[in-house]
Coordinates of C-alpha atoms and ligand atoms in Angstrom, one line a residue:
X1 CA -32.8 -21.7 2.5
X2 CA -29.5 -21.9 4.6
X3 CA -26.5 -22.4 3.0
X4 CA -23.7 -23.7 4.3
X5 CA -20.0 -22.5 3.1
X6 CA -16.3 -23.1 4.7
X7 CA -14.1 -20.1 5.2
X8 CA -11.0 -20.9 4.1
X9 CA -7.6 -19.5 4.1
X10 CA -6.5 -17.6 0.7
X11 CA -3.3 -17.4 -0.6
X12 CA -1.2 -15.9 1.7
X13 CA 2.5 -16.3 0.6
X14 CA 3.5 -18.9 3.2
X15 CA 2.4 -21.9 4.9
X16 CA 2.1 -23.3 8.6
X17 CA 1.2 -19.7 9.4
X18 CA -0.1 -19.9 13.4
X19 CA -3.6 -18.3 14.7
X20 CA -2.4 -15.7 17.5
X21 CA -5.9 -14.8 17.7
X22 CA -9.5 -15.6 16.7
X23 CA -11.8 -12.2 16.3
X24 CA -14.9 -14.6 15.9
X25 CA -16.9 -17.0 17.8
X26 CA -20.2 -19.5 16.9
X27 CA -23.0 -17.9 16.6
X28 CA -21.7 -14.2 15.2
X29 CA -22.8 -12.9 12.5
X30 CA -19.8 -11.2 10.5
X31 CA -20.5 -9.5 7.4
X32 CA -18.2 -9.9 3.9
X33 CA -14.7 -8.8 4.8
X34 CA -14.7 -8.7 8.3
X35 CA -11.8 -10.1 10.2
X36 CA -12.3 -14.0 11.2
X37 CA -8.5 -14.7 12.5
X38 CA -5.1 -13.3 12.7
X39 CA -2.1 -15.2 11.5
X40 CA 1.1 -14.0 12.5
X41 CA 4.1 -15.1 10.3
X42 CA 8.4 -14.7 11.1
X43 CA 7.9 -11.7 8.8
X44 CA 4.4 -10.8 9.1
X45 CA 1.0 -11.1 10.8
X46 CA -2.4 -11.0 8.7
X47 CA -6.0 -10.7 9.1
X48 CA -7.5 -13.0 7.3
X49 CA -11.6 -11.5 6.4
X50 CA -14.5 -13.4 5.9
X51 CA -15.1 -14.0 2.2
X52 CA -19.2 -14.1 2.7
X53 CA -21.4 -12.4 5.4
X54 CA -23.5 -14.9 7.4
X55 CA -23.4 -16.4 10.8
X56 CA -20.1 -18.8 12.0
X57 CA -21.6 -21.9 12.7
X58 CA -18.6 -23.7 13.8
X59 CA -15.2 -22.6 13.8
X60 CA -12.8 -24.8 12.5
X61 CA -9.4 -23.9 14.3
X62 CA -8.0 -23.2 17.6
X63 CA -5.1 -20.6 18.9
X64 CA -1.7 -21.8 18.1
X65 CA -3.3 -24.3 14.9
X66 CA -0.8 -24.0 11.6
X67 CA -2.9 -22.7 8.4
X68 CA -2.3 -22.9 5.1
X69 CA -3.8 -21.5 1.8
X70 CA -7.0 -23.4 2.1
X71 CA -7.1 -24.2 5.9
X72 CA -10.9 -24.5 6.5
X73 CA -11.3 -21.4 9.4
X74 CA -14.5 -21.5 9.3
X75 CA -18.4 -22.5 8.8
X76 CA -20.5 -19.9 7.9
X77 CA -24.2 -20.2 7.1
X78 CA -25.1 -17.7 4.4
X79 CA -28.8 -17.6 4.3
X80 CA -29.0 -14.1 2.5
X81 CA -30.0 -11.1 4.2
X82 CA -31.9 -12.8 6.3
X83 CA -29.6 -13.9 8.7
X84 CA -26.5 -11.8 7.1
X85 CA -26.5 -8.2 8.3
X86 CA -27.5 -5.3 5.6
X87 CA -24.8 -5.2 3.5
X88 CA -24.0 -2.8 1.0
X89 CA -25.2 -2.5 -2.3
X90 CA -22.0 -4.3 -4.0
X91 CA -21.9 -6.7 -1.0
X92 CA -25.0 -7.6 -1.5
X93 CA -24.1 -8.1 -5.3
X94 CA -21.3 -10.1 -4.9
X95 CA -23.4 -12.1 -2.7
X96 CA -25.4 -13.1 -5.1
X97 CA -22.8 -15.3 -6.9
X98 CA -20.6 -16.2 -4.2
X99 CA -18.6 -18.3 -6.8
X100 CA -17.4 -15.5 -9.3
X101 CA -16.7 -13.3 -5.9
X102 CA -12.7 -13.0 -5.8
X103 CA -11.3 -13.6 -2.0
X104 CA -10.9 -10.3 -0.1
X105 CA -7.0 -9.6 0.1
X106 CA -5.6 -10.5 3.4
X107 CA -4.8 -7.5 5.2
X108 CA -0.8 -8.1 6.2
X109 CA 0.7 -6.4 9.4
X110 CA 4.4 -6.1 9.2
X111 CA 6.1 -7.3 12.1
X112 CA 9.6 -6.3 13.2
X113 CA 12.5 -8.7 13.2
X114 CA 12.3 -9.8 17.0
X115 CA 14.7 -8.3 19.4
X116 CA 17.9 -9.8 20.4
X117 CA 17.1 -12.7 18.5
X118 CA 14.2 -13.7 20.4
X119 CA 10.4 -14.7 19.0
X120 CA 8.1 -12.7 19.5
X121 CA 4.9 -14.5 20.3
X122 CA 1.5 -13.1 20.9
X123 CA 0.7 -13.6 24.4
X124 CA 4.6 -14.1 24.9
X125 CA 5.9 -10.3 24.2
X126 CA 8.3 -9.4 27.3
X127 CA 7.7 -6.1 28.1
X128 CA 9.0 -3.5 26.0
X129 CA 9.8 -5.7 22.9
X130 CA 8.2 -4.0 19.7
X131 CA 4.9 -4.6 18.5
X132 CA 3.5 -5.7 15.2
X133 CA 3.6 -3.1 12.4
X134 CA 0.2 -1.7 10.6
X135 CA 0.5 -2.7 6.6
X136 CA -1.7 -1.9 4.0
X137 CA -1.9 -4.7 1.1
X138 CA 0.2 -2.7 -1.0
X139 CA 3.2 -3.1 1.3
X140 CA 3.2 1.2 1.7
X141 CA 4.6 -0.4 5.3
X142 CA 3.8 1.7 8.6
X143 CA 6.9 2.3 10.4
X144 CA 5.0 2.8 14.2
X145 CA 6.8 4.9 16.7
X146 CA 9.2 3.0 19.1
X147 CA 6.7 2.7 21.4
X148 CA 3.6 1.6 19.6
X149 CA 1.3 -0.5 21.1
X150 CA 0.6 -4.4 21.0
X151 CA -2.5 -5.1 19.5
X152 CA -3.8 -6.7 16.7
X153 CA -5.2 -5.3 13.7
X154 CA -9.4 -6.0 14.6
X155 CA -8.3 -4.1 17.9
X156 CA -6.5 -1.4 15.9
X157 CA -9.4 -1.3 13.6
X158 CA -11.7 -1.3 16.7
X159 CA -10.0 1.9 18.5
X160 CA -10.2 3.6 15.3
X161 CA -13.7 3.3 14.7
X162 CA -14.6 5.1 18.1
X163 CA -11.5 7.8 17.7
X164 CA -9.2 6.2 20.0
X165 CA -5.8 6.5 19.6
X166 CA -4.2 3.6 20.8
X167 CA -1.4 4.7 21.9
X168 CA -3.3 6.1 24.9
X169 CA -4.6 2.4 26.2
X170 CA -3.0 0.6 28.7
X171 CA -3.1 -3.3 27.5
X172 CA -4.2 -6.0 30.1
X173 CA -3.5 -8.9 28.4
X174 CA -0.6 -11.0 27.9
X175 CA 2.8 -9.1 27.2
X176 CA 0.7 -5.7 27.4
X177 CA -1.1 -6.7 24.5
X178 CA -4.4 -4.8 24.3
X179 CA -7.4 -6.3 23.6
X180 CA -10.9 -5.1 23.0
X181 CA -12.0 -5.0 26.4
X182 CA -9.2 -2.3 27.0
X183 CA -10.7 -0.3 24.3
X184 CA -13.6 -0.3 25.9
X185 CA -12.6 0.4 29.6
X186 CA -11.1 3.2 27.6
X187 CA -13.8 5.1 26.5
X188 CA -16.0 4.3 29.5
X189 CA -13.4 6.3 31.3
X190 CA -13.0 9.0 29.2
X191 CA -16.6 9.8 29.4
X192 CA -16.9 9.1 32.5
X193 CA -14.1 12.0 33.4
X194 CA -16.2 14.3 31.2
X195 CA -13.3 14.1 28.6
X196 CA -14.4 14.4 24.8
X197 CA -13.1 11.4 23.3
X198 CA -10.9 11.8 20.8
X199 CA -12.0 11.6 17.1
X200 CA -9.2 10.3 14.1
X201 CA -8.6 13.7 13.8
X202 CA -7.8 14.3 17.6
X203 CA -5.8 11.2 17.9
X204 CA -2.9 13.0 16.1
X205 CA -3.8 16.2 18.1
X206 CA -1.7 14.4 20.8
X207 CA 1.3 14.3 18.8
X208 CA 1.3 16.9 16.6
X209 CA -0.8 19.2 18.9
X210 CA -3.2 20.3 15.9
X211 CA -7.3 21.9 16.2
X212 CA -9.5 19.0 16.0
X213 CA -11.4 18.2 12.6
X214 CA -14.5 20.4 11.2
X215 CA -17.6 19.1 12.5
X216 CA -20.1 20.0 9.9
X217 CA -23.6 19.3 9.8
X218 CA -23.3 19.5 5.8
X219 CA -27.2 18.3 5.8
X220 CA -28.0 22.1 6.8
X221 CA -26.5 23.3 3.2
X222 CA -28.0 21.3 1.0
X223 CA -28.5 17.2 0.1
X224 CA -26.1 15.2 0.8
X225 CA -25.1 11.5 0.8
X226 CA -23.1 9.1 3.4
X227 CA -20.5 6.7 1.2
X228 CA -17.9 5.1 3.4
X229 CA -14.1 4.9 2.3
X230 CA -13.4 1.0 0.7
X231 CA -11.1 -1.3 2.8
X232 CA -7.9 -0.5 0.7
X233 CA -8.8 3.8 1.0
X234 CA -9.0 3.3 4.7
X235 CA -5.8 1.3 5.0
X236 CA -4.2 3.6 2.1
X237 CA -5.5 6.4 4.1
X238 CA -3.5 5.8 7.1
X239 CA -0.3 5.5 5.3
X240 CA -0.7 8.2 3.8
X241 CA -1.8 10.4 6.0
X242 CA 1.5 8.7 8.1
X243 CA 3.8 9.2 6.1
X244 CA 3.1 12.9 5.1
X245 CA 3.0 13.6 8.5
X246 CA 6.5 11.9 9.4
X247 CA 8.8 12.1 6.2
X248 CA 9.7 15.7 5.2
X249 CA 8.8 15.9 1.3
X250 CA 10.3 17.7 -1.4
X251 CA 9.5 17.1 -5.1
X252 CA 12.1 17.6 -7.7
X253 CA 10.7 18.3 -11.1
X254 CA 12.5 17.8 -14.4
X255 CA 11.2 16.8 -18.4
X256 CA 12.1 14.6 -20.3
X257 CA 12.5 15.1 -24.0
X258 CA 11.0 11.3 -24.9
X259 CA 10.8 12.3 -28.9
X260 CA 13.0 9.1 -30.0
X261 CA 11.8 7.3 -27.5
X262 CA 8.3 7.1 -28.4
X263 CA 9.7 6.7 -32.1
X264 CA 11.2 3.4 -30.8
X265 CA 8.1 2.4 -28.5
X266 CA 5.8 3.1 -31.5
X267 CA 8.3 0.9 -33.7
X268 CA 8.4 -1.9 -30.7
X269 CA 4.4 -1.8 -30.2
X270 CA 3.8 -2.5 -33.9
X271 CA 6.6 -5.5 -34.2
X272 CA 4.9 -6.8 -30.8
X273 CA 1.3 -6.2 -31.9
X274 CA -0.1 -8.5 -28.5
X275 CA 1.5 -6.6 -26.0
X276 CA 0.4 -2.9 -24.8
X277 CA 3.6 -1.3 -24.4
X278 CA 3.8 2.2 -22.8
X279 CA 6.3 4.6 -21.9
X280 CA 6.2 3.1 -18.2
X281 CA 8.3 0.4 -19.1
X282 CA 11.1 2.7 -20.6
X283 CA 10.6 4.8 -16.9
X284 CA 11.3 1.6 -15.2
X285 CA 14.5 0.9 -17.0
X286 CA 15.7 4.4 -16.2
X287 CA 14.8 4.4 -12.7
X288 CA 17.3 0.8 -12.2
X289 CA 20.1 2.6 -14.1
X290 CA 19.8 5.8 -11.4
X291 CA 19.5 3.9 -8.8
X292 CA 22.4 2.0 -9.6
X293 CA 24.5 5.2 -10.2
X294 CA 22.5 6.6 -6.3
X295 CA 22.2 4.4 -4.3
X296 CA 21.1 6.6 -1.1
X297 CA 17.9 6.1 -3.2
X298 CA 17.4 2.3 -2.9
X299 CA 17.4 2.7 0.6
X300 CA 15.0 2.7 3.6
X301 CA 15.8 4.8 7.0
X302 CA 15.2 2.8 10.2
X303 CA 12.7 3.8 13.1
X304 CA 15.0 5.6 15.1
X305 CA 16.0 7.4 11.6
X306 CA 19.7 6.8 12.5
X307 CA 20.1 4.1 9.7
X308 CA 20.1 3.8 6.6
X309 CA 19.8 -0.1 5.1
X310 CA 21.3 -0.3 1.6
X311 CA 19.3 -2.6 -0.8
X312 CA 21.1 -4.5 -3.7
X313 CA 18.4 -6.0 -5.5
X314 CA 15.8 -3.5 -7.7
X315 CA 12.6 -4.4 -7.0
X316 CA 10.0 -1.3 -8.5
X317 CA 6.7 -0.7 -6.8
X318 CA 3.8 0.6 -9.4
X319 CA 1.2 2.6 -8.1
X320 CA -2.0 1.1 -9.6
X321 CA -5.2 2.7 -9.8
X322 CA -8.4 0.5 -8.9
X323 CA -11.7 1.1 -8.6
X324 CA -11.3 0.3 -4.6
X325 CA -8.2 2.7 -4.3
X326 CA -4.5 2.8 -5.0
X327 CA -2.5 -0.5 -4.5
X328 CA 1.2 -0.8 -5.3
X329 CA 2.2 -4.4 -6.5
X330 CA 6.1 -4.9 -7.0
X331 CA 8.1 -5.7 -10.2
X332 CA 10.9 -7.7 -8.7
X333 CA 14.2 -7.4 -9.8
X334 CA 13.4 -5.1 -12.6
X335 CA 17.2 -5.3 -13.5
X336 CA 17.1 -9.0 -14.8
X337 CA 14.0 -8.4 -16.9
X338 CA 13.9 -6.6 -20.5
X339 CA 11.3 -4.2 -21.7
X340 CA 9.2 -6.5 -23.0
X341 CA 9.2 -8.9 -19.9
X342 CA 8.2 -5.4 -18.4
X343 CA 5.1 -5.4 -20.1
X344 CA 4.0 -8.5 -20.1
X345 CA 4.3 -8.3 -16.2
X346 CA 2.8 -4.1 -15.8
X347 CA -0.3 -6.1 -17.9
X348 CA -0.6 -9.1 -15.6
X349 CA 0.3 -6.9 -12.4
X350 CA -2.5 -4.0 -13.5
X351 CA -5.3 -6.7 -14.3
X352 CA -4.6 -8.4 -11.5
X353 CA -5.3 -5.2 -9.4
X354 CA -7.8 -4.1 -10.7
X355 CA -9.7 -7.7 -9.9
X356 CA -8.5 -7.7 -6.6
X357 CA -6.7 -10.5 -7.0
X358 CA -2.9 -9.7 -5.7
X359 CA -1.8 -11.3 -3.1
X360 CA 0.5 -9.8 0.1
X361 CA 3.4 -11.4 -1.5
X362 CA 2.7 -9.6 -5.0
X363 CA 3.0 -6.0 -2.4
X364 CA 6.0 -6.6 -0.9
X365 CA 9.9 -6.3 -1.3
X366 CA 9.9 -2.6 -3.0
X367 CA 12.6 -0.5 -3.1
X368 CA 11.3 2.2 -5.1
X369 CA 7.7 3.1 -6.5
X370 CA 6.7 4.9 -9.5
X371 CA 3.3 6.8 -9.8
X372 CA 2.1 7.3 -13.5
X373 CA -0.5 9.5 -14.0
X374 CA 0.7 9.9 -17.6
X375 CA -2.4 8.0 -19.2
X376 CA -4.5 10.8 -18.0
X377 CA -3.1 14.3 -17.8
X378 CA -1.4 16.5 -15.9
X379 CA 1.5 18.4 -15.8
X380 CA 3.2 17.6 -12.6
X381 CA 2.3 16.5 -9.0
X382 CA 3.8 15.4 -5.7
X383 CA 3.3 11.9 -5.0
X384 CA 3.8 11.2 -1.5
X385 CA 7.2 8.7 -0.6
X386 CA 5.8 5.2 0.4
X387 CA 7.8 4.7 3.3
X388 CA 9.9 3.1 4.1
X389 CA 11.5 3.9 0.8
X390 CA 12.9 7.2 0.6
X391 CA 11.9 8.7 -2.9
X392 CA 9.0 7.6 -5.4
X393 CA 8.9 9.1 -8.8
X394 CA 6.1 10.8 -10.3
X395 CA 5.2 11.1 -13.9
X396 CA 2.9 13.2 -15.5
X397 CA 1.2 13.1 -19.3
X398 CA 4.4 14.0 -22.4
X399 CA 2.9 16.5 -24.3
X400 CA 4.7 18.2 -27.7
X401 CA 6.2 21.7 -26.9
X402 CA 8.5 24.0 -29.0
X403 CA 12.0 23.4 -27.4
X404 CA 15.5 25.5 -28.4
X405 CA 17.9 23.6 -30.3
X406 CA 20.2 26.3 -30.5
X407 CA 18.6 27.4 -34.0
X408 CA 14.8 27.3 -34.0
X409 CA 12.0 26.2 -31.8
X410 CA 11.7 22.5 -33.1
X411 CA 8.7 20.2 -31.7
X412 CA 9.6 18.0 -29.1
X413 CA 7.6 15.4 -26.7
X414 CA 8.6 16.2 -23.6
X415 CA 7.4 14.1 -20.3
X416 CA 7.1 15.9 -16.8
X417 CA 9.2 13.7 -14.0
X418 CA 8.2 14.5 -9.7
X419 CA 10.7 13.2 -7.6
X420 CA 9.6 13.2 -4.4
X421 CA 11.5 12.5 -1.4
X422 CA 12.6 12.0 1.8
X423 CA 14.8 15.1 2.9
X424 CA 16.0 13.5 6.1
X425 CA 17.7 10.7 3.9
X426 CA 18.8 12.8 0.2
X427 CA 19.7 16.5 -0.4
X428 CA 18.1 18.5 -2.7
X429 CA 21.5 18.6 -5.2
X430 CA 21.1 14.7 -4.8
X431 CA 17.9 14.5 -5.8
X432 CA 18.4 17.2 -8.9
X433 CA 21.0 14.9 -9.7
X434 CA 19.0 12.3 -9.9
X435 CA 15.7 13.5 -11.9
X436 CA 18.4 15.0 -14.6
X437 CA 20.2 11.6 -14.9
X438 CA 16.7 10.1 -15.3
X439 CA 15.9 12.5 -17.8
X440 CA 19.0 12.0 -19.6
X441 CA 18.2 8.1 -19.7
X442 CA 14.7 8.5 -21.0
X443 CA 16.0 11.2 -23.9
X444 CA 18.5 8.8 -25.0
X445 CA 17.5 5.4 -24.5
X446 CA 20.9 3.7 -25.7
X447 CA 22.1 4.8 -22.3
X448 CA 19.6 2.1 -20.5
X449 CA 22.5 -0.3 -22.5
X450 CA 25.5 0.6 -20.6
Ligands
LIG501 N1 2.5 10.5 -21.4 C1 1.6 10.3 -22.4 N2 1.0 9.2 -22.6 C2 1.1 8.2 -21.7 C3 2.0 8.3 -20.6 C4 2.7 9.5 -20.5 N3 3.5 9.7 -19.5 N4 1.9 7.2 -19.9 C5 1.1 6.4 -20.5 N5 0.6 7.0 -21.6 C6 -0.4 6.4 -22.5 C7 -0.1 5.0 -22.8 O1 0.8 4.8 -23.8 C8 -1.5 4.5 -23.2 O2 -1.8 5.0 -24.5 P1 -2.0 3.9 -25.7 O3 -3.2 3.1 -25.2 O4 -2.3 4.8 -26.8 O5 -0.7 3.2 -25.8 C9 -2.4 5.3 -22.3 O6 -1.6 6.4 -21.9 C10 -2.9 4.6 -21.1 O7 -1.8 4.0 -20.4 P2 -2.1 3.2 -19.1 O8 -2.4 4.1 -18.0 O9 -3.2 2.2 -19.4 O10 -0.8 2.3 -18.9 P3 0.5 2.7 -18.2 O11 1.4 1.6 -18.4 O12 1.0 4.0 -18.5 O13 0.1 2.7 -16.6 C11 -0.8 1.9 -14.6 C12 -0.3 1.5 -16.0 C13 -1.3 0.7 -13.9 C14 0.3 2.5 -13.8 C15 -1.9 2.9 -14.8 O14 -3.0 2.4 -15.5 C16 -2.4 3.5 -13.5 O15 -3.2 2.9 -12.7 N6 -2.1 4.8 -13.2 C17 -2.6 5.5 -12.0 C18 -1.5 5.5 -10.9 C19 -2.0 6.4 -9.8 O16 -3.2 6.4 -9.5 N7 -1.1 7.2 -9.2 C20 -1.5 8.1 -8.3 C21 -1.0 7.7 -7.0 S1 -1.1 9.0 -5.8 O17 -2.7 9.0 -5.5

């Protein structure tokens, strides 16, 4: 039997957010996920998705409407797969108990401030003024070229789909905004001139002139199987892939000898018996003392990478694996908070990840992230820099080894530590600098005092 459910707005960190644009209209069938409107915020704009396939039966709000956390956007009948289209297997599971299904994260798109103190408004944009930014929900933010184009995130996500890079569409709308219609005309014409259009892979043959991605018929080899990347892979992807492209990378490696350390964790997680407390919280401490003594480290580089903007306040981005993909929620001002307050919050931050329940707010603000892969192995790595910071720390699993202490080999824990960062921004000496003061922080944790 039909079912009918509102749509409504999730927490999105602010309120009176406007609709620039509604990707939806009665009578479309949208499946779990998929985009029903864009809000666009002073700081940000945001798709909000669909939290259940089915067909919109009415929608709710209009361009230019103010929503809130909890706005109705939508009527949607849900009357199972009949009238929802196939979804996957752990769509179709969370259909099954709509209630216990947590809402799908809006998906935030950084905007830049407006230029020359003007607002930039969809539909509005003079000519030439700077698009919306691409951000992925765990704030690892997309600095676009100076001329990116003006469209919004379904259209982005549209052109990708067919291998368009958007940067080659010429938007009719408003402002030069593109819409989906330009996408379109697009490909029409590229076939039409006999051109190949261009695949993911060829859309950054334009700018960085590389062969175009293996096709493989991997079928012919042997079985195979089809499994499409989650939401937060795809949008991780991109950054990624981004910001490996555009940030020249070096990684800086150092140990740590962490032998009193864990003495004193040990001695803390037995006196504090409720409370999982790792070596990450001890990293976190170290990484606010260095960079308070470097601060070209808490410091992002501006589009034109002329720049540099200084940040005062310590707020520490953790990489957090999740069954979905990676997602970096924010420790803010790690500075004021003590090591247990840091684990009370690396608990409620990783659970909350992990159920999908952060919220854009809970991904933003970073100044520096920290990737621990020390709960499973490993004895270095180079974690890519999630722009626009400038450095990100890696850390890798301590293990016992016989270190010199000028008389014997004596047993020591020693923990692995991969700076990586941005070599336009930070020098190599810099950066040695700074992994060695880290290290001499984490081997003698009375330091984190002064
Ligand atoms: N060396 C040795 N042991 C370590 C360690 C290290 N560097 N870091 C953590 N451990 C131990 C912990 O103490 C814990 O052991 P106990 O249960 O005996 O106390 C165990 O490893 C598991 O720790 P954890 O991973 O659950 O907790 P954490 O605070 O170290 O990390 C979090 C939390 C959220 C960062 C982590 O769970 C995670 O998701 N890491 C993956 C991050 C990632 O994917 N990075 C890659 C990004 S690039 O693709």
């Amino acid at each position: 039997m039909a079912d009918l459910k509102e749509a409504r707005v999730p927490d999105i960190g602010s309120s009176d957010v406007p609709v620039i644009e509604i990707l939806v209209k009665v009578g479309d069938t949208v499946a779990k996920d998929q985009g029903l409107v864009t809000l666009e915020s002073d700081k940000a704009t945001m798709e909000v998705p669909a939290p259940f396939a089915g067909v919109i039966k009415e929608l709710k709000v209009k361009l230019g409407d103010a929503l809130s956390e909890g706005s109705v956007i939508a009527v949607i009948e849900t009357a199972g797969e009949a009238s929802a289209p196939a979804p996957a297997k752990a769509e179709a599971a969370a259909e099954a108990k709509p209630a216990a299904a947590a809402p799908a994260p809006v998906l935030p798109v950084e905007k830049p401030a407006p230029v020359g103190g003007r607002s930039v408004l969809p539909g509005n944009a003079p000519e030439g003024d700077v698009p919306p930014q691409v951000r992925p929900p765990f704030d690892s933010r997309i600095v676009m070229p100076g001329d990116a184009p003006y469209a919004s995130p379904a259209i982005r996500a549209f052109a990708r789909e067919l291998g368009v890079d958007i940067h080659q569409v010429k938007g009719s709308s408003r402002g030069g905004r593109i819409v989906r219609e330009d996408v379109s005309a697009y490909v029409k014409h590229a076939l039409a001139s006999g051109a190949r259009p261009t695949g993911a892979a060829q859309a950054a043959v334009g700018g960085l002139n590389l062969l175009p991605w293996p096709k493989v018929d991997f079928s012919k080899f042997g079985e195979i199987e089809e499994k499409p990347l989650t939401r937060i892979q795809k949008i991780s992807g991109a950054n990624l892939a981004r910001n490996w492209a555009m940030i020249p990378h070096v990684t800086q490696h150092d140990d740590a000898d962490i032998t009193e350390l864990e003495a004193f964790r040990k001695k803390l997680g037995e006196e504090n018996k409720d409370l999982k407390i790792t070596p990450l919280v001890f990293q976190i401490k170290a990484v606010v003392a260095a960079l308070k003594k470097f601060p070209q480290f808490n410091a992002s580089l501006d589009e034109s990478g002329e720049k540099l903007t200084l940040k005062k306040y310590f707020n520490i981005g953790i990489a957090v694996d999740t069954p979905d993909g990676l997602v970096v929620p924010v420790i803010r001002d790690a500075d004021k908070k003590g090591l247990l307050d840091l684990a009370v919050e690396l608990g409620e931050i990783s659970k909350k990840a992990r159920d999908k329940k952060l919220g854009p707010a809970e991904m933003s603000g970073g100044c520096f992230s920290i990737s621990s892969l020390g709960g499973i192995g490993g004895t270095g790595f180079t974690p890519i820099v999630n722009a626009p910071e400038v450095a990100i720390l890696g850390v890798s699993k301590a293990q016992i080894k016989p270190v010199w202490n000028g008389q014997e080999f004596a047993p020591r824990l020693i923990l692995p530590l991969s700076l990586s960062y941005d070599h336009r921004v930070i020098d190599g000496a810099l950066a040695a600098r700074f992994a060695a003061f880290l290290a001499i922080q984490l081997g003698d944790i009375r330091r984190l005092l002064l």
